[in-house]
XYZ file of C-alpha atoms in Angstrom:
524
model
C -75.199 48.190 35.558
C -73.907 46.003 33.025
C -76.426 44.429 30.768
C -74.951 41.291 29.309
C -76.738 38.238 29.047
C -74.895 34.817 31.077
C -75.403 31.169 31.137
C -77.465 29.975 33.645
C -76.761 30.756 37.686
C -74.837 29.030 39.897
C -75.727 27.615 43.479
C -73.910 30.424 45.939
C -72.643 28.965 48.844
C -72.797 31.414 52.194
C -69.209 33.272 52.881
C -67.064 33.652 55.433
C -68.640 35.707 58.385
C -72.639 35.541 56.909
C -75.424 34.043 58.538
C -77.542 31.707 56.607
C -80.020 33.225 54.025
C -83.257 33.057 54.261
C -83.860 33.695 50.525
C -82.274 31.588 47.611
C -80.728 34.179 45.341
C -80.785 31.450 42.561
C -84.621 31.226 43.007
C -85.254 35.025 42.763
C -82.503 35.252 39.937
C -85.230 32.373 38.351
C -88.235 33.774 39.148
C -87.267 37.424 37.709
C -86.039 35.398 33.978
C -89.590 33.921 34.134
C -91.269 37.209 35.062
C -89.380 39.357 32.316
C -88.893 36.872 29.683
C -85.442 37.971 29.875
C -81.853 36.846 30.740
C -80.834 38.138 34.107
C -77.226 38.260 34.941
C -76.286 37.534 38.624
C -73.573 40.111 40.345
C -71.736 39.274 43.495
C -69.929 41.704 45.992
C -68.354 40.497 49.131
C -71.753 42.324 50.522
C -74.677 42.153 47.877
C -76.204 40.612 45.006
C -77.469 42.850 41.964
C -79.454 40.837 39.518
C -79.524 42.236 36.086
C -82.818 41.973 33.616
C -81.659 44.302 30.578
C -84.114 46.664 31.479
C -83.593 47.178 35.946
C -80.890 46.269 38.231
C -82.002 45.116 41.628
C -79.749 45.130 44.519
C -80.235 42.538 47.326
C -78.165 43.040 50.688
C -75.998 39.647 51.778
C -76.846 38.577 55.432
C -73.533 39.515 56.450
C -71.741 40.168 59.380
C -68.252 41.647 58.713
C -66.318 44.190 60.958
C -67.257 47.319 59.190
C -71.301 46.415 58.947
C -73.967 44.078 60.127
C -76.418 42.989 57.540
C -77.967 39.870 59.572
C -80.844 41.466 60.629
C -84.112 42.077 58.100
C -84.863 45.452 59.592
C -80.742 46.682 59.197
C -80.799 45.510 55.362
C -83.934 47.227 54.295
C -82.856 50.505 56.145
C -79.866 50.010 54.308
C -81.949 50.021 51.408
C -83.841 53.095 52.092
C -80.312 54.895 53.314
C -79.040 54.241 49.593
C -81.353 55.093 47.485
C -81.933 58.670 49.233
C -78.246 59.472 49.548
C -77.583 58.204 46.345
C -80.150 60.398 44.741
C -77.919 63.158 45.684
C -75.855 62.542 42.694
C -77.194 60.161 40.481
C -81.499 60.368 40.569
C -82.421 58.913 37.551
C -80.748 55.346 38.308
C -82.315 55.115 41.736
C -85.771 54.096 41.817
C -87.462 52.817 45.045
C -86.664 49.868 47.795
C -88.931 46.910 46.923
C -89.888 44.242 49.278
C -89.154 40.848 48.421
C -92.003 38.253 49.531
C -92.904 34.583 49.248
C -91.123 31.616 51.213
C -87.590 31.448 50.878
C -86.971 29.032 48.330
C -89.908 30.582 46.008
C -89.508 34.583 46.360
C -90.765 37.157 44.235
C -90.586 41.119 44.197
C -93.932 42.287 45.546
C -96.909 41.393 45.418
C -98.611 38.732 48.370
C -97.046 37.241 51.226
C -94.791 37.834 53.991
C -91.710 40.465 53.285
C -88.231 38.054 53.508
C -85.760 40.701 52.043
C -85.581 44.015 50.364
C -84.457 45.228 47.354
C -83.543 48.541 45.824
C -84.346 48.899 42.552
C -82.480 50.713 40.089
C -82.128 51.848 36.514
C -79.804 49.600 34.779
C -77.435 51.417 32.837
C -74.981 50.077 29.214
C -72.059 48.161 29.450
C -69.917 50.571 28.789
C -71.135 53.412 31.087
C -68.531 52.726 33.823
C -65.879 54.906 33.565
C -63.651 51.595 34.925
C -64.968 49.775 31.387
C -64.228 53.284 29.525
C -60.840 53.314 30.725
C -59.455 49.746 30.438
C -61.273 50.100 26.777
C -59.425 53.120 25.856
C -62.701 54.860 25.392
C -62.055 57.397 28.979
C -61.641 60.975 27.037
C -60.309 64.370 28.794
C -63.840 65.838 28.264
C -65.723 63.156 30.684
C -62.900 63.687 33.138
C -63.944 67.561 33.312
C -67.278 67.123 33.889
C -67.205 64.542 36.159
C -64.645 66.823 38.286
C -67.205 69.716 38.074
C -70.247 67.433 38.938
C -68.294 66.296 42.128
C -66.750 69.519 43.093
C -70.431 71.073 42.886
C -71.793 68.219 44.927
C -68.513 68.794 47.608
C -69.448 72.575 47.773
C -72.989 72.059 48.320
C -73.205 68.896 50.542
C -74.026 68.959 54.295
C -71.191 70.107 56.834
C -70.238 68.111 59.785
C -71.920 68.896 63.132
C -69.537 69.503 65.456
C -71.134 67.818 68.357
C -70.265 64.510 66.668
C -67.231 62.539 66.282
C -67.426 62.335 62.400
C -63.389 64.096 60.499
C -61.989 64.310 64.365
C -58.464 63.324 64.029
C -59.187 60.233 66.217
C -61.701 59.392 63.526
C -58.984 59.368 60.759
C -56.484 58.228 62.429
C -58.871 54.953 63.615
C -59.899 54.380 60.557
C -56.384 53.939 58.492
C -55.546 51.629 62.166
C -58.665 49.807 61.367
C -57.552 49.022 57.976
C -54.225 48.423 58.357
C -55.194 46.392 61.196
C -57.475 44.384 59.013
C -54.594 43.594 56.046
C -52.703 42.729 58.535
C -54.673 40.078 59.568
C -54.978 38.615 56.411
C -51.757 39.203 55.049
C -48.156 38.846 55.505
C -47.283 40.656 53.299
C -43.652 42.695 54.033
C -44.868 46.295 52.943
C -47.337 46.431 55.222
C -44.497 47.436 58.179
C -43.191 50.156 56.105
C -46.597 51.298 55.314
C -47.928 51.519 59.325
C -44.779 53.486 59.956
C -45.239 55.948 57.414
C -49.299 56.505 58.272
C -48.524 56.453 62.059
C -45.685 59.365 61.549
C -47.956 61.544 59.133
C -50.333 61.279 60.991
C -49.243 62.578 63.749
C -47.729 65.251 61.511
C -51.114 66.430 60.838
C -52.736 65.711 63.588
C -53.036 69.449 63.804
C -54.640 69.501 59.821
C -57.040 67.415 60.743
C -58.888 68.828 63.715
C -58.160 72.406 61.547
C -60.313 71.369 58.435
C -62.912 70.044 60.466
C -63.295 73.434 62.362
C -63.032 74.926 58.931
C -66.381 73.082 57.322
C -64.515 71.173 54.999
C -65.804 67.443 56.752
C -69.000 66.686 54.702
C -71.538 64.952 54.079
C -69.460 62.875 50.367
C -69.834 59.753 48.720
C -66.981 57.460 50.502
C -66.403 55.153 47.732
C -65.462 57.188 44.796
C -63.578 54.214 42.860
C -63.786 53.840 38.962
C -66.266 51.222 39.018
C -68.783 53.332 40.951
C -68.570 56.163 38.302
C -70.337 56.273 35.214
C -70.586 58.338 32.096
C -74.595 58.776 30.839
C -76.434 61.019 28.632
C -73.616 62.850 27.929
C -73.380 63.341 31.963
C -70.606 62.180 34.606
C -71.459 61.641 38.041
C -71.464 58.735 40.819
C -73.643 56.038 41.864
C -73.274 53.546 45.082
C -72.447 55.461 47.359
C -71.208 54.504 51.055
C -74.502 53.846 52.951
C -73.874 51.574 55.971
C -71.408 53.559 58.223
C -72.059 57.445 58.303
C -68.769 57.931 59.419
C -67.297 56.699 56.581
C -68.790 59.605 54.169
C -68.617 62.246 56.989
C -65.036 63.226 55.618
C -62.820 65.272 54.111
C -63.536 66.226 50.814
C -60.031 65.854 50.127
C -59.973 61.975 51.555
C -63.147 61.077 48.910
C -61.520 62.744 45.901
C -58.190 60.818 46.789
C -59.859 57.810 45.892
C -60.783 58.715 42.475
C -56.981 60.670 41.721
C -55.514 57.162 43.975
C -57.295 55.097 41.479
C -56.507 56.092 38.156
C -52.720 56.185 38.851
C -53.401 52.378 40.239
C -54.273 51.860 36.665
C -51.452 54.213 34.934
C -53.545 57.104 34.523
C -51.464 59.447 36.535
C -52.448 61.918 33.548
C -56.171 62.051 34.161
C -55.938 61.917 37.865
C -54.154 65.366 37.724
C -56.351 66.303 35.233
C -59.297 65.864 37.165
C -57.880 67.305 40.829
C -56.761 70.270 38.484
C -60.348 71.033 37.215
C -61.810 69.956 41.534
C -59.657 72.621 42.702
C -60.309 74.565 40.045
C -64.502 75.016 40.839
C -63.557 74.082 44.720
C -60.584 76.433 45.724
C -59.450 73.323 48.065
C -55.568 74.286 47.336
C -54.972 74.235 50.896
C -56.791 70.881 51.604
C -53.645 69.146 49.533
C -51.784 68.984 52.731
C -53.706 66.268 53.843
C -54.793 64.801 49.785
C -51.387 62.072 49.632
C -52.059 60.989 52.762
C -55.711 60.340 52.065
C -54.551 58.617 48.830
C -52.537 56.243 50.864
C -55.636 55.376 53.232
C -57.883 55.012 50.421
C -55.412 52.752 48.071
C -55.020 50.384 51.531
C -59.212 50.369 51.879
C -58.886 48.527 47.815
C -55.730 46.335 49.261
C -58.474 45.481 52.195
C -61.407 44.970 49.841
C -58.943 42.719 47.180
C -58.118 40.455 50.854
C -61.997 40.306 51.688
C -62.771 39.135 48.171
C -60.232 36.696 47.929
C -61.160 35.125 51.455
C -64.946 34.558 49.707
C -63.665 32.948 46.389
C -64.261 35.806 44.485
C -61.235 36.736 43.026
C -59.545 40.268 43.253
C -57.763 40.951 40.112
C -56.455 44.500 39.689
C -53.496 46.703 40.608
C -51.407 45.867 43.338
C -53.038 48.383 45.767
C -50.326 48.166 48.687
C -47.461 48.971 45.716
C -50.094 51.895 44.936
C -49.910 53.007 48.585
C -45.508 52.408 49.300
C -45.524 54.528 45.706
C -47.885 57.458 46.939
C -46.015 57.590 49.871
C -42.353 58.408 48.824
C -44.030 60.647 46.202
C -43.512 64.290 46.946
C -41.969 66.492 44.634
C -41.245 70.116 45.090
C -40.925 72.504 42.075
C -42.338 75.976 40.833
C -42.598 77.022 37.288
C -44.132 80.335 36.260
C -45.834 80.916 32.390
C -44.406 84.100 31.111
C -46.489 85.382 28.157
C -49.050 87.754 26.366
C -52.918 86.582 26.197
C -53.033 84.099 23.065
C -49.597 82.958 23.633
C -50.962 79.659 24.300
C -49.886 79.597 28.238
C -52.551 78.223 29.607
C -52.671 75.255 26.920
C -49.193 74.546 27.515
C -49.779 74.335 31.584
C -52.631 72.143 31.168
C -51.122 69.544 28.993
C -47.723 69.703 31.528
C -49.651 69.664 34.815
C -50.510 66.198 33.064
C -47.586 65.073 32.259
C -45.805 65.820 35.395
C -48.824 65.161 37.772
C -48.438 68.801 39.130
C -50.769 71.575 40.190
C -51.910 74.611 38.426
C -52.799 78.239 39.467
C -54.661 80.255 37.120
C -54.446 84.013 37.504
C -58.011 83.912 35.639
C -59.665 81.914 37.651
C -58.144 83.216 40.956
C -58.691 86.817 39.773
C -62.416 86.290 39.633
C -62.505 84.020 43.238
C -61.127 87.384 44.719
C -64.852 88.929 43.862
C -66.976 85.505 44.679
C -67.260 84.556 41.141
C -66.887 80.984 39.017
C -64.404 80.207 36.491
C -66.655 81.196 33.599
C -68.207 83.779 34.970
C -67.927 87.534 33.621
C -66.752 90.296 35.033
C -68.797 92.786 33.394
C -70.895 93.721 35.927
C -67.625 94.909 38.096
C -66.459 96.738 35.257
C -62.692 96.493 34.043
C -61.756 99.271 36.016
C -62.190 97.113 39.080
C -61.767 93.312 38.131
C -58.491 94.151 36.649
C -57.069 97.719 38.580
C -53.593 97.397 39.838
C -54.747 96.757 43.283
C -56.856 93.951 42.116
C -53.729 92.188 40.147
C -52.116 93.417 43.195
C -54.031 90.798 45.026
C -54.330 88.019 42.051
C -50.243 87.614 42.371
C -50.251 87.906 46.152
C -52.878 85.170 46.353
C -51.009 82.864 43.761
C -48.202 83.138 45.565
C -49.666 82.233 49.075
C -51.491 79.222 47.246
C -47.878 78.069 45.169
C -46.917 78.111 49.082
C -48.975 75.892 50.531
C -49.053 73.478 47.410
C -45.088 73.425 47.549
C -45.241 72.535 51.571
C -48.004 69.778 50.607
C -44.860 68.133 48.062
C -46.539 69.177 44.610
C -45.143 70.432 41.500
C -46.904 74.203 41.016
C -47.629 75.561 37.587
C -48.592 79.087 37.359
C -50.376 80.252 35.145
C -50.469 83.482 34.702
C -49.183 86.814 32.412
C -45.708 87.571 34.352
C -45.606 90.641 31.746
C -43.531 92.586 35.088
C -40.636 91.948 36.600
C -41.297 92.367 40.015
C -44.136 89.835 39.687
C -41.646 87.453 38.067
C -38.890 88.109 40.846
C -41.803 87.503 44.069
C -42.095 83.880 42.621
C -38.263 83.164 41.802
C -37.874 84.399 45.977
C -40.610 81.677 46.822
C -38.891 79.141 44.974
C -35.689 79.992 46.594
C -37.559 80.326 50.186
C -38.969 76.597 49.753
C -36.045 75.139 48.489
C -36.897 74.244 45.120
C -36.295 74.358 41.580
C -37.739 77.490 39.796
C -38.189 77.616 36.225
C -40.000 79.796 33.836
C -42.263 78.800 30.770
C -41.811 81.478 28.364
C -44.611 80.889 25.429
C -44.493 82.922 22.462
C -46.203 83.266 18.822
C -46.065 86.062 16.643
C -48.027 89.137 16.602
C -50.247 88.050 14.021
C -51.291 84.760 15.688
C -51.948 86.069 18.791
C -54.683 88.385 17.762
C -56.423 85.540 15.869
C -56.372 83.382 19.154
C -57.517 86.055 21.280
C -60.450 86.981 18.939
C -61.392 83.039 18.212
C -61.252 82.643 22.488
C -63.196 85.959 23.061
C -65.880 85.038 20.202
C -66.189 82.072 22.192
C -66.446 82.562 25.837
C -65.944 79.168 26.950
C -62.606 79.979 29.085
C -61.773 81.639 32.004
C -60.050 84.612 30.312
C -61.752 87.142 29.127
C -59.018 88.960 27.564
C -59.648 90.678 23.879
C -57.775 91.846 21.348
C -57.532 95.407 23.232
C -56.112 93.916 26.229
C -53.830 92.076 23.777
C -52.556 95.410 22.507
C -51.971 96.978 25.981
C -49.937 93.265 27.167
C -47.392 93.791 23.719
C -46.586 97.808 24.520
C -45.991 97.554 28.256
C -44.757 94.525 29.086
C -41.353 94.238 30.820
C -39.085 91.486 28.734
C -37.551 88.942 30.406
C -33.701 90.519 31.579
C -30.693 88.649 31.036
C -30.284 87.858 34.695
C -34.100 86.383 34.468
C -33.040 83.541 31.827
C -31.208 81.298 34.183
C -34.323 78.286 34.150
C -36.475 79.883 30.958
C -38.165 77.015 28.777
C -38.414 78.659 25.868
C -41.558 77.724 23.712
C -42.570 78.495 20.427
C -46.452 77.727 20.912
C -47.053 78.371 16.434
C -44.963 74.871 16.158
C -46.034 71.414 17.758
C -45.176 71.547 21.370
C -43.908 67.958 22.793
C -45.108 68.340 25.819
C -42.936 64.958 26.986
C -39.886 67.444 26.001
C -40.525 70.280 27.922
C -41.171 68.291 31.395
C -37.774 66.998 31.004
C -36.570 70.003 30.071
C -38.315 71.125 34.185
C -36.097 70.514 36.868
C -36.488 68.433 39.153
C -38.303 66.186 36.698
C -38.386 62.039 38.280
């Protein structure tokens, strides 16, 4: 939480759809200054108070009643309480602390201690100003490196977490489907605005589209037990860590979902605030630890439901007087919409030929999806992106029949990213021609553009990047300067036929990476 001292509190007057308090927030905001010595800063959601005292943040539910919760009742806010600090403990331990009752008569409350309990109150670390990643990135301050590990922190958490039992209701496609009604229901009611009909068409017609997807990914264990709120302002970077906090504790069915529908909010929200970059950046490195290329069927249509949920939560705000600056959520959602984009490109290069460099910086810039042969290579045999594959021994990890497979399962993955409306980047060796041709067929199969990234260096540069890389083992390839050798005597040039679409890049110059996704057709 944000640690800035403020002037003094002012009265707060009950909202629209609350009950009346029994406890004066501007008396226990009082009463904690006096017991601290301190400044404490007052925070207001449509749905809680946090008060602030440098060194804690305490979170006090709102007696509200609004259609997705009921906070009226004593005994609903403090099992709130106790719901949010154990779930959130999942990700983020060392901010949550332990529900405290609050006690005392109404206008003269205090945290513990004597008399009877009038409210509840989960305490929690407080943590710098500039922890959010929100803060980070409106700053300037949001690097690629925080990105990465948040995206592995999650991914871990989405492989690990709790799988839906099937004897409830939780991911059904009446579920989903009533949920994006709900919400669209809900703007509607507060809005006129004229997107809105475009928007209810689209979500009604994809969803029925997938109506199939849906009840398939439940059956397949990928609705879990997530987060459900996985905006930039409930992220945080700390002690050189990346995880989330605040997670959705009031309606079960709202983080019993696909694991796809909670990491649309994150990749929804930084292109609401024009970082379509990083929110490719991060679903590249999700997918990467997850293997959830298939899930993308259903990941624009989650983005859309989770970019009307902010529109929703902007309306609610602005009903209570508290202001809703920000992006223009329902533009978000018309522009995620009309987004898909079909194309395939294919790296063609020697290890060290910087390939994998150049993909990562393009997926970026053209907010497309990568395949690694690397990192698919070693899923094959139920290992991580960094793991080794010594104990398999080369003679297995890499025979023909396992490359064999590596290509065959790019390709069925490029597939199914292409159907979803992606660009695909593939990243991967193409040193033969029949690998090269399998992917040009695909392209010409789905009806898209097919273009090859040919990255070269000379001879002598290669073998230093392959030795640096090897020495230290901190990417997926394990490639060394032998392999290197083998690659440059038996690999099959590119034939005249084969340059129709070839990007040709010189990877020992300064690649403009701006240049080269023009250069991709197919490029908006």
């Amino acid at each position: 939480m944000p640690n800035s001292p403020t002037a003094a509190p002012a009265p707060v007057s009950p909202a629209p759809g609350t009950a009346p308090s029994v406890l004066s927030i501007d008396a226990l905001q009082r009463q904690l200054q006096d017991a601290t010595g301190r400044a404490v800063r007052r925070v207001e959601t449509h749905i809680s108070w946090v008060l602030l005292d440098g060194e804690a943040a305490w979170k006090i539910k709102k007696p509200v009643r609004l259609g997705f919760l009921d906070f009226a009742d004593l005994g609903a806010r403090r099992q709130a309480c106790e719901d949010e600090l154990r779930l959130n403990r999942r990700l983020a331990p060392a901010l949550y602390r332990e529900v405290v009752p609050v006690r005392g008569r109404p206008d003269a409350p205090h945290f513990g201690g004597d008399g009877p309990t009038i409210d509840y109150a989960l305490q929690m670390t407080q943590f710098p100003d500039d922890a959010l990643l929100s803060e980070r990135l409106a700053a300037g301050t949001l690097d690629a490196a925080t990105v990465d590990r948040l995206a592995v922190r999650l991914a871990t958490f989405h492989r690990q977490t709790g799988r839906v039992d099937p004897d409830t209701s939780f991911g059904t496609p009446d579920c989903v489907l009533g949920a994006t009604s709900d919400v669209l229901g809900g703007l509607a009611a507060r809005s006129n605005d004229p997107r809105l009909a475009g928007l209810v068409a689209w979500c009604r017609a994809e969803g029925e589209r997938l109506l199939p997807r849906f009840a398939a990914r439940r059956e397949q264990g990928w609705v879990r037990e997530g987060h459900g709120d996985l905006h930039l302002d409930n992220l945080i970077a700390l002690d050189g860590d990346a995880t989330a906090f605040d997670c959705i504790e009031f309606d079960p069915a709202l983080r019993w979902i696909d694991i796809q529908s909670d990491i649309a909010f994150l990749t929804m929200d930084l292109q609401a605030r024009g970082r379509r970059d990083l929110a490719f950046r991060f679903l590249d490195r999700w997918l990467e630890v997850t293997g959830d290329y298939a899930g993308l069927a259903l990941h624009r249509y989650y983005a859309v439901y989770r970019a009307l949920v902010r529109a929703m939560v902007g309306a609610i705000r602005r009903a209570e007087g508290l202001g809703a600056a920000g992006p223009d959520y329902l533009a978000v959602a018309t522009t995620l919409a009309g987004g898909r984009d079909g194309r395939l490109a294919i790296t063609h290069g020697v290890s060290g030929s910087g390939k994998s460099v150049v993909a990562q910086r393009l997926l970026e810039a053209a907010a497309a999806v990568r395949l690694r042969s690397d990192v698919e290579r070693k899923r094959l045999f139920g290992l991580g992106a960094l793991d080794a594959t010594a104990a398999l021994g080369a003679a297995v990890a890499y025979s023909p029949d396992a490359t064999r497979r590596t290509y065959a399962r790019l390709r069925d993955l490029a597939a199914a990213v292409l159907e979803a409306g992606y660009p695909v980047i593939v990243d991967a060796a193409f040193l033969k021609a029949a690998e090269r041709d399998a992917f040009r067929r695909l392209a010409a199969a789905s009806a898209v553009p097919f273009s090859i990234l040919d990255c070269h260096a000379d001879a002598a540069v290669l073998r230093q990047r392959v030795a640096s890389r090897h020495a230290r083992a901190d990417d997926a390839s394990e490639a060394d300067v032998a392999v290197l050798e083998r690659q440059l005597a038996d690999a099959e040039p590119l034939a005249p036929g084969e340059r129709d679409g070839v990007i040709d890049i010189d990877t020992t110059r300064p690649v403009d990476i701006a240049a080269v996704a023009a250069r991709w057709p197919g490029a908006q």
